[in-house]
JSON list of C-alpha atoms in Angstrom, two decimals:
[
{"chain": "K", "resi": 1, "resn": "UNK", "atom": "CA", "xyz": [-24.60, -12.88, -1.00]},
{"chain": "K", "resi": 2, "resn": "UNK", "atom": "CA", "xyz": [-22.37, -14.04, 1.89]},
{"chain": "K", "resi": 3, "resn": "UNK", "atom": "CA", "xyz": [-20.35, -16.23, -0.57]},
{"chain": "K", "resi": 4, "resn": "UNK", "atom": "CA", "xyz": [-16.92, -14.56, -0.12]},
{"chain": "K", "resi": 5, "resn": "UNK", "atom": "CA", "xyz": [-15.02, -14.34, 3.06]},
{"chain": "K", "resi": 6, "resn": "UNK", "atom": "CA", "xyz": [-12.49, -11.88, 1.38]},
{"chain": "K", "resi": 7, "resn": "UNK", "atom": "CA", "xyz": [-12.61, -9.35, -1.57]},
{"chain": "K", "resi": 8, "resn": "UNK", "atom": "CA", "xyz": [-9.04, -8.15, -2.43]},
{"chain": "K", "resi": 9, "resn": "UNK", "atom": "CA", "xyz": [-8.86, -5.01, -4.53]},
{"chain": "K", "resi": 10, "resn": "UNK", "atom": "CA", "xyz": [-6.53, -2.08, -4.89]},
{"chain": "K", "resi": 11, "resn": "UNK", "atom": "CA", "xyz": [-9.65, 0.14, -5.28]},
{"chain": "K", "resi": 12, "resn": "UNK", "atom": "CA", "xyz": [-10.93, 0.56, -1.72]},
{"chain": "K", "resi": 13, "resn": "UNK", "atom": "CA", "xyz": [-13.95, 2.85, -2.66]},
{"chain": "K", "resi": 14, "resn": "UNK", "atom": "CA", "xyz": [-15.10, 0.73, -5.41]},
{"chain": "K", "resi": 15, "resn": "UNK", "atom": "CA", "xyz": [-14.41, -2.20, -3.12]},
{"chain": "K", "resi": 16, "resn": "UNK", "atom": "CA", "xyz": [-16.48, -0.75, -0.42]},
{"chain": "K", "resi": 17, "resn": "UNK", "atom": "CA", "xyz": [-19.62, -0.49, -2.73]},
{"chain": "K", "resi": 18, "resn": "UNK", "atom": "CA", "xyz": [-20.00, -4.48, -2.15]},
{"chain": "K", "resi": 19, "resn": "UNK", "atom": "CA", "xyz": [-21.10, -3.84, 1.43]},
{"chain": "K", "resi": 20, "resn": "UNK", "atom": "CA", "xyz": [-24.32, -2.61, 2.94]},
{"chain": "K", "resi": 21, "resn": "UNK", "atom": "CA", "xyz": [-25.41, -2.09, 6.69]},
{"chain": "K", "resi": 22, "resn": "UNK", "atom": "CA", "xyz": [-26.68, -5.83, 6.47]},
{"chain": "K", "resi": 23, "resn": "UNK", "atom": "CA", "xyz": [-23.65, -7.23, 4.86]},
{"chain": "K", "resi": 24, "resn": "UNK", "atom": "CA", "xyz": [-20.63, -5.49, 6.74]},
{"chain": "K", "resi": 25, "resn": "UNK", "atom": "CA", "xyz": [-17.42, -5.49, 6.00]},
{"chain": "K", "resi": 26, "resn": "UNK", "atom": "CA", "xyz": [-14.17, -4.82, 7.58]},
{"chain": "K", "resi": 27, "resn": "UNK", "atom": "CA", "xyz": [-11.16, -3.49, 5.61]},
{"chain": "K", "resi": 28, "resn": "UNK", "atom": "CA", "xyz": [-7.53, -4.72, 6.00]},
{"chain": "K", "resi": 29, "resn": "UNK", "atom": "CA", "xyz": [-4.69, -3.13, 4.33]},
{"chain": "K", "resi": 30, "resn": "UNK", "atom": "CA", "xyz": [-0.97, -3.36, 4.33]},
{"chain": "K", "resi": 31, "resn": "UNK", "atom": "CA", "xyz": [0.89, -0.07, 3.97]},
{"chain": "K", "resi": 32, "resn": "UNK", "atom": "CA", "xyz": [4.60, 0.68, 2.67]},
{"chain": "K", "resi": 33, "resn": "UNK", "atom": "CA", "xyz": [6.50, 3.84, 2.62]},
{"chain": "K", "resi": 34, "resn": "UNK", "atom": "CA", "xyz": [5.50, 5.96, -0.30]},
{"chain": "K", "resi": 35, "resn": "UNK", "atom": "CA", "xyz": [8.86, 6.54, -1.41]},
{"chain": "K", "resi": 36, "resn": "UNK", "atom": "CA", "xyz": [9.94, 2.90, -1.25]},
{"chain": "K", "resi": 37, "resn": "UNK", "atom": "CA", "xyz": [6.66, 1.95, -2.89]},
{"chain": "K", "resi": 38, "resn": "UNK", "atom": "CA", "xyz": [7.17, 4.48, -5.70]},
{"chain": "K", "resi": 39, "resn": "UNK", "atom": "CA", "xyz": [10.73, 3.34, -6.17]},
{"chain": "K", "resi": 40, "resn": "UNK", "atom": "CA", "xyz": [9.62, -0.28, -6.26]},
{"chain": "K", "resi": 41, "resn": "UNK", "atom": "CA", "xyz": [6.67, 0.28, -8.58]},
{"chain": "K", "resi": 42, "resn": "UNK", "atom": "CA", "xyz": [9.26, 2.02, -11.20]},
{"chain": "K", "resi": 43, "resn": "UNK", "atom": "CA", "xyz": [11.79, -0.56, -11.06]},
{"chain": "K", "resi": 44, "resn": "UNK", "atom": "CA", "xyz": [9.09, -3.17, -11.59]},
{"chain": "K", "resi": 45, "resn": "UNK", "atom": "CA", "xyz": [7.28, -1.48, -14.74]},
{"chain": "K", "resi": 46, "resn": "UNK", "atom": "CA", "xyz": [10.69, -1.35, -16.10]},
{"chain": "K", "resi": 47, "resn": "UNK", "atom": "CA", "xyz": [10.43, -4.97, -17.02]},
{"chain": "K", "resi": 48, "resn": "UNK", "atom": "CA", "xyz": [6.72, -6.22, -16.22]},
{"chain": "K", "resi": 49, "resn": "UNK", "atom": "CA", "xyz": [5.73, -6.22, -19.99]},
{"chain": "K", "resi": 50, "resn": "UNK", "atom": "CA", "xyz": [2.83, -8.42, -18.75]},
{"chain": "K", "resi": 51, "resn": "UNK", "atom": "CA", "xyz": [1.32, -5.56, -16.86]},
{"chain": "K", "resi": 52, "resn": "UNK", "atom": "CA", "xyz": [-1.25, -3.37, -18.53]},
{"chain": "K", "resi": 53, "resn": "UNK", "atom": "CA", "xyz": [0.47, -0.24, -16.97]},
{"chain": "K", "resi": 54, "resn": "UNK", "atom": "CA", "xyz": [3.92, -1.22, -18.62]},
{"chain": "K", "resi": 55, "resn": "UNK", "atom": "CA", "xyz": [5.50, 1.47, -20.25]},
{"chain": "K", "resi": 56, "resn": "UNK", "atom": "CA", "xyz": [8.54, 0.56, -22.53]},
{"chain": "K", "resi": 57, "resn": "UNK", "atom": "CA", "xyz": [9.61, 4.55, -21.93]},
{"chain": "K", "resi": 58, "resn": "UNK", "atom": "CA", "xyz": [10.55, 3.37, -18.60]},
{"chain": "K", "resi": 59, "resn": "UNK", "atom": "CA", "xyz": [13.17, 0.52, -19.53]},
{"chain": "K", "resi": 60, "resn": "UNK", "atom": "CA", "xyz": [16.06, 2.77, -19.65]},
{"chain": "K", "resi": 61, "resn": "UNK", "atom": "CA", "xyz": [14.86, 5.98, -17.62]},
{"chain": "K", "resi": 62, "resn": "UNK", "atom": "CA", "xyz": [16.70, 7.10, -14.51]},
{"chain": "K", "resi": 63, "resn": "UNK", "atom": "CA", "xyz": [14.71, 7.05, -11.51]},
{"chain": "K", "resi": 64, "resn": "UNK", "atom": "CA", "xyz": [15.17, 10.80, -11.24]},
{"chain": "K", "resi": 65, "resn": "UNK", "atom": "CA", "xyz": [13.82, 11.39, -14.47]},
{"chain": "K", "resi": 66, "resn": "UNK", "atom": "CA", "xyz": [10.81, 9.28, -13.78]},
{"chain": "K", "resi": 67, "resn": "UNK", "atom": "CA", "xyz": [10.28, 11.16, -10.36]},
{"chain": "K", "resi": 68, "resn": "UNK", "atom": "CA", "xyz": [10.03, 14.51, -12.21]},
{"chain": "K", "resi": 69, "resn": "UNK", "atom": "CA", "xyz": [7.61, 13.03, -14.97]},
{"chain": "K", "resi": 70, "resn": "UNK", "atom": "CA", "xyz": [3.92, 12.68, -14.92]},
{"chain": "K", "resi": 71, "resn": "UNK", "atom": "CA", "xyz": [4.54, 8.85, -15.19]},
{"chain": "K", "resi": 72, "resn": "UNK", "atom": "CA", "xyz": [5.42, 8.75, -11.66]},
{"chain": "K", "resi": 73, "resn": "UNK", "atom": "CA", "xyz": [2.34, 8.15, -9.31]},
{"chain": "K", "resi": 74, "resn": "UNK", "atom": "CA", "xyz": [1.19, 10.99, -6.97]},
{"chain": "K", "resi": 75, "resn": "UNK", "atom": "CA", "xyz": [-0.25, 10.56, -3.53]},
{"chain": "K", "resi": 76, "resn": "UNK", "atom": "CA", "xyz": [-1.69, 6.93, -5.00]},
{"chain": "K", "resi": 77, "resn": "UNK", "atom": "CA", "xyz": [-3.05, 5.78, -1.56]},
{"chain": "K", "resi": 78, "resn": "UNK", "atom": "CA", "xyz": [-4.70, 9.25, -0.36]},
{"chain": "K", "resi": 79, "resn": "UNK", "atom": "CA", "xyz": [-6.33, 9.31, -3.83]},
{"chain": "K", "resi": 80, "resn": "UNK", "atom": "CA", "xyz": [-7.44, 5.88, -4.03]},
{"chain": "K", "resi": 81, "resn": "UNK", "atom": "CA", "xyz": [-9.04, 6.39, -0.58]},
{"chain": "K", "resi": 82, "resn": "UNK", "atom": "CA", "xyz": [-10.77, 9.31, -1.47]},
{"chain": "K", "resi": 83, "resn": "UNK", "atom": "CA", "xyz": [-11.76, 8.59, -5.09]},
{"chain": "K", "resi": 84, "resn": "UNK", "atom": "CA", "xyz": [-9.39, 10.72, -6.99]},
{"chain": "K", "resi": 85, "resn": "UNK", "atom": "CA", "xyz": [-7.53, 8.06, -9.11]},
{"chain": "K", "resi": 86, "resn": "UNK", "atom": "CA", "xyz": [-8.58, 9.77, -12.37]},
{"chain": "K", "resi": 87, "resn": "UNK", "atom": "CA", "xyz": [-6.76, 12.97, -11.57]},
{"chain": "K", "resi": 88, "resn": "UNK", "atom": "CA", "xyz": [-7.37, 16.29, -9.83]},
{"chain": "K", "resi": 89, "resn": "UNK", "atom": "CA", "xyz": [-5.54, 18.15, -7.07]},
{"chain": "K", "resi": 90, "resn": "UNK", "atom": "CA", "xyz": [-5.23, 16.26, -3.68]},
{"chain": "K", "resi": 91, "resn": "UNK", "atom": "CA", "xyz": [-5.81, 18.68, -0.76]},
{"chain": "K", "resi": 92, "resn": "UNK", "atom": "CA", "xyz": [-5.45, 18.84, 2.96]},
{"chain": "K", "resi": 93, "resn": "UNK", "atom": "CA", "xyz": [-9.16, 18.00, 3.34]},
{"chain": "K", "resi": 94, "resn": "UNK", "atom": "CA", "xyz": [-8.40, 14.68, 1.06]},
{"chain": "K", "resi": 95, "resn": "UNK", "atom": "CA", "xyz": [-5.55, 13.74, 3.61]},
{"chain": "K", "resi": 96, "resn": "UNK", "atom": "CA", "xyz": [-8.18, 14.71, 6.61]},
{"chain": "K", "resi": 97, "resn": "UNK", "atom": "CA", "xyz": [-10.74, 12.27, 5.01]},
{"chain": "K", "resi": 98, "resn": "UNK", "atom": "CA", "xyz": [-8.15, 9.34, 4.27]},
{"chain": "K", "resi": 99, "resn": "UNK", "atom": "CA", "xyz": [-6.98, 9.53, 7.62]},
{"chain": "K", "resi": 100, "resn": "UNK", "atom": "CA", "xyz": [-10.45, 9.23, 9.11]},
{"chain": "K", "resi": 101, "resn": "UNK", "atom": "CA", "xyz": [-11.21, 6.29, 6.84]},
{"chain": "K", "resi": 102, "resn": "UNK", "atom": "CA", "xyz": [-7.94, 4.58, 8.06]},
{"chain": "K", "resi": 103, "resn": "UNK", "atom": "CA", "xyz": [-8.78, 5.08, 11.56]},
{"chain": "K", "resi": 104, "resn": "UNK", "atom": "CA", "xyz": [-12.36, 3.95, 11.53]},
{"chain": "K", "resi": 105, "resn": "UNK", "atom": "CA", "xyz": [-12.37, 1.38, 8.74]},
{"chain": "K", "resi": 106, "resn": "UNK", "atom": "CA", "xyz": [-9.22, -0.43, 8.18]},
{"chain": "K", "resi": 107, "resn": "UNK", "atom": "CA", "xyz": [-6.96, -2.93, 10.09]},
{"chain": "K", "resi": 108, "resn": "UNK", "atom": "CA", "xyz": [-3.47, -1.88, 9.57]},
{"chain": "K", "resi": 109, "resn": "UNK", "atom": "CA", "xyz": [-0.47, -3.83, 8.27]},
{"chain": "K", "resi": 110, "resn": "UNK", "atom": "CA", "xyz": [3.09, -2.68, 7.56]},
{"chain": "K", "resi": 111, "resn": "UNK", "atom": "CA", "xyz": [5.31, -4.40, 4.95]},
{"chain": "K", "resi": 112, "resn": "UNK", "atom": "CA", "xyz": [8.32, -3.47, 7.40]},
{"chain": "K", "resi": 113, "resn": "UNK", "atom": "CA", "xyz": [6.64, -5.60, 9.98]},
{"chain": "K", "resi": 114, "resn": "UNK", "atom": "CA", "xyz": [5.01, -8.51, 7.92]},
{"chain": "K", "resi": 115, "resn": "UNK", "atom": "CA", "xyz": [5.25, -11.26, 10.82]},
{"chain": "K", "resi": 116, "resn": "UNK", "atom": "CA", "xyz": [3.26, -8.89, 13.08]},
{"chain": "K", "resi": 117, "resn": "UNK", "atom": "CA", "xyz": [0.92, -7.75, 10.38]},
{"chain": "K", "resi": 118, "resn": "UNK", "atom": "CA", "xyz": [-0.09, -11.49, 9.36]},
{"chain": "K", "resi": 119, "resn": "UNK", "atom": "CA", "xyz": [-0.29, -12.52, 13.02]},
{"chain": "K", "resi": 120, "resn": "UNK", "atom": "CA", "xyz": [-2.54, -9.56, 13.50]},
{"chain": "K", "resi": 121, "resn": "UNK", "atom": "CA", "xyz": [-4.82, -10.23, 10.57]},
{"chain": "K", "resi": 122, "resn": "UNK", "atom": "CA", "xyz": [-5.03, -14.10, 11.18]},
{"chain": "K", "resi": 123, "resn": "UNK", "atom": "CA", "xyz": [-6.06, -13.27, 14.83]},
{"chain": "K", "resi": 124, "resn": "UNK", "atom": "CA", "xyz": [-8.50, -10.77, 13.86]},
{"chain": "K", "resi": 125, "resn": "UNK", "atom": "CA", "xyz": [-10.18, -12.49, 11.13]},
{"chain": "K", "resi": 126, "resn": "UNK", "atom": "CA", "xyz": [-9.69, -16.04, 12.46]},
{"chain": "K", "resi": 127, "resn": "UNK", "atom": "CA", "xyz": [-7.59, -17.40, 9.82]},
{"chain": "K", "resi": 128, "resn": "UNK", "atom": "CA", "xyz": [-6.12, -21.05, 10.27]},
{"chain": "K", "resi": 129, "resn": "UNK", "atom": "CA", "xyz": [-2.77, -20.62, 9.05]},
{"chain": "K", "resi": 130, "resn": "UNK", "atom": "CA", "xyz": [-1.38, -24.05, 9.72]},
{"chain": "K", "resi": 131, "resn": "UNK", "atom": "CA", "xyz": [0.32, -26.63, 7.36]},
{"chain": "K", "resi": 132, "resn": "UNK", "atom": "CA", "xyz": [0.22, -25.78, 3.65]},
{"chain": "K", "resi": 133, "resn": "UNK", "atom": "CA", "xyz": [-0.70, -21.94, 4.09]},
{"chain": "K", "resi": 134, "resn": "UNK", "atom": "CA", "xyz": [2.03, -21.85, 6.62]},
{"chain": "K", "resi": 135, "resn": "UNK", "atom": "CA", "xyz": [4.59, -22.73, 4.11]},
{"chain": "K", "resi": 136, "resn": "UNK", "atom": "CA", "xyz": [2.92, -20.60, 1.73]},
{"chain": "K", "resi": 137, "resn": "UNK", "atom": "CA", "xyz": [3.65, -17.65, 3.71]},
{"chain": "K", "resi": 138, "resn": "UNK", "atom": "CA", "xyz": [6.80, -18.78, 4.75]},
{"chain": "K", "resi": 139, "resn": "UNK", "atom": "CA", "xyz": [7.92, -18.79, 1.07]},
{"chain": "K", "resi": 140, "resn": "UNK", "atom": "CA", "xyz": [6.03, -15.60, -0.24]},
{"chain": "K", "resi": 141, "resn": "UNK", "atom": "CA", "xyz": [5.47, -13.16, 2.56]},
{"chain": "K", "resi": 142, "resn": "UNK", "atom": "CA", "xyz": [8.65, -14.07, 5.09]},
{"chain": "K", "resi": 143, "resn": "UNK", "atom": "CA", "xyz": [10.92, -15.01, 2.66]},
{"chain": "K", "resi": 144, "resn": "UNK", "atom": "CA", "xyz": [9.96, -13.06, -0.25]},
{"chain": "K", "resi": 145, "resn": "UNK", "atom": "CA", "xyz": [10.09, -15.48, -3.04]},
{"chain": "K", "resi": 146, "resn": "UNK", "atom": "CA", "xyz": [8.03, -13.07, -5.20]},
{"chain": "K", "resi": 147, "resn": "UNK", "atom": "CA", "xyz": [9.89, -10.07, -4.53]},
{"chain": "K", "resi": 148, "resn": "UNK", "atom": "CA", "xyz": [11.17, -7.86, -6.98]},
{"chain": "K", "resi": 149, "resn": "UNK", "atom": "CA", "xyz": [15.01, -7.13, -6.08]},
{"chain": "K", "resi": 150, "resn": "UNK", "atom": "CA", "xyz": [16.09, -3.48, -7.29]},
{"chain": "K", "resi": 151, "resn": "UNK", "atom": "CA", "xyz": [18.33, -0.74, -6.18]},
{"chain": "K", "resi": 152, "resn": "UNK", "atom": "CA", "xyz": [16.72, 1.14, -2.99]},
{"chain": "K", "resi": 153, "resn": "UNK", "atom": "CA", "xyz": [16.15, 4.83, -3.18]},
{"chain": "K", "resi": 154, "resn": "UNK", "atom": "CA", "xyz": [17.52, 5.97, 0.31]},
{"chain": "K", "resi": 155, "resn": "UNK", "atom": "CA", "xyz": [17.32, 9.23, 2.21]},
{"chain": "K", "resi": 156, "resn": "UNK", "atom": "CA", "xyz": [19.83, 11.70, 0.68]},
{"chain": "K", "resi": 157, "resn": "UNK", "atom": "CA", "xyz": [19.89, 10.33, -2.79]},
{"chain": "K", "resi": 158, "resn": "UNK", "atom": "CA", "xyz": [19.05, 12.80, -5.72]},
{"chain": "K", "resi": 159, "resn": "UNK", "atom": "CA", "xyz": [15.55, 10.75, -6.35]},
{"chain": "K", "resi": 160, "resn": "UNK", "atom": "CA", "xyz": [14.33, 10.87, -2.58]},
{"chain": "K", "resi": 161, "resn": "UNK", "atom": "CA", "xyz": [13.42, 14.46, -2.41]},
{"chain": "K", "resi": 162, "resn": "UNK", "atom": "CA", "xyz": [11.70, 14.28, -5.99]},
{"chain": "K", "resi": 163, "resn": "UNK", "atom": "CA", "xyz": [9.64, 10.97, -4.67]},
{"chain": "K", "resi": 164, "resn": "UNK", "atom": "CA", "xyz": [8.94, 13.01, -1.46]},
{"chain": "K", "resi": 165, "resn": "UNK", "atom": "CA", "xyz": [7.53, 15.87, -3.08]},
{"chain": "K", "resi": 166, "resn": "UNK", "atom": "CA", "xyz": [4.96, 13.77, -5.43]},
{"chain": "K", "resi": 167, "resn": "UNK", "atom": "CA", "xyz": [3.77, 12.06, -2.38]},
{"chain": "K", "resi": 168, "resn": "UNK", "atom": "CA", "xyz": [4.00, 14.32, 0.47]},
{"chain": "K", "resi": 169, "resn": "UNK", "atom": "CA", "xyz": [0.16, 13.81, 1.34]},
{"chain": "K", "resi": 170, "resn": "UNK", "atom": "CA", "xyz": [0.78, 9.92, 1.29]},
{"chain": "K", "resi": 171, "resn": "UNK", "atom": "CA", "xyz": [4.04, 10.52, 3.57]},
{"chain": "K", "resi": 172, "resn": "UNK", "atom": "CA", "xyz": [1.70, 12.24, 5.98]},
{"chain": "K", "resi": 173, "resn": "UNK", "atom": "CA", "xyz": [-0.82, 9.48, 5.88]},
{"chain": "K", "resi": 174, "resn": "UNK", "atom": "CA", "xyz": [2.14, 6.72, 6.25]},
{"chain": "K", "resi": 175, "resn": "UNK", "atom": "CA", "xyz": [3.28, 8.53, 9.34]},
{"chain": "K", "resi": 176, "resn": "UNK", "atom": "CA", "xyz": [-0.53, 8.43, 10.62]},
{"chain": "K", "resi": 177, "resn": "UNK", "atom": "CA", "xyz": [-0.69, 4.68, 9.76]},
{"chain": "K", "resi": 178, "resn": "UNK", "atom": "CA", "xyz": [2.30, 4.09, 11.84]},
{"chain": "K", "resi": 179, "resn": "UNK", "atom": "CA", "xyz": [0.76, 5.57, 14.74]},
{"chain": "K", "resi": 180, "resn": "UNK", "atom": "CA", "xyz": [-2.42, 3.56, 14.09]},
{"chain": "K", "resi": 181, "resn": "UNK", "atom": "CA", "xyz": [-0.78, 0.31, 13.74]},
{"chain": "K", "resi": 182, "resn": "UNK", "atom": "CA", "xyz": [0.88, 0.83, 17.03]},
{"chain": "K", "resi": 183, "resn": "UNK", "atom": "CA", "xyz": [-2.52, 1.75, 18.69]},
{"chain": "K", "resi": 184, "resn": "UNK", "atom": "CA", "xyz": [-4.45, -1.26, 17.07]},
{"chain": "K", "resi": 185, "resn": "UNK", "atom": "CA", "xyz": [-1.48, -3.41, 18.50]},
{"chain": "K", "resi": 186, "resn": "UNK", "atom": "CA", "xyz": [-2.43, -2.28, 21.95]},
{"chain": "K", "resi": 187, "resn": "UNK", "atom": "CA", "xyz": [-6.18, -3.42, 21.43]},
{"chain": "K", "resi": 188, "resn": "UNK", "atom": "CA", "xyz": [-5.63, -6.38, 18.98]},
{"chain": "K", "resi": 189, "resn": "UNK", "atom": "CA", "xyz": [-2.81, -7.97, 21.11]}
]
């Protein structure tokens, strides 16, 4: 219809169905290290009673128990890119497809480098980030006004290898995303 400039959705395949050869879209996504993402989601859902996915079982559960359980996400990013959010095994072929989608269809951003990410997106899409928009960005993106502060899961901790195993395809994809981010920086500036 041409009415929207941006469509935001965590459901890549579903959102992509809005576009046609006549009404093309460009995807952009901000990626986070899969272990950090899983740990953050766990800590958030321990308290987020307003969320539809809130589960009171998580409130007093140690993260190691969570990581061993079916309550923990497993390769969520690869699943979302290849349409396997409802279950099923994730394969190396799925990972290959996910990498191809990222390479061909996504302008990549990183939570670990939000300043570059926001600049890249605004330059690519021609967004005007002056005045009120700039102060909103400053508060929410750069200072993390909406950040959920929680204990970090660090490499070497008991939870780290458990979350790595549950998200091994996402970790492989994330390593690939880091490379794509660098390459896109070379041609996007």
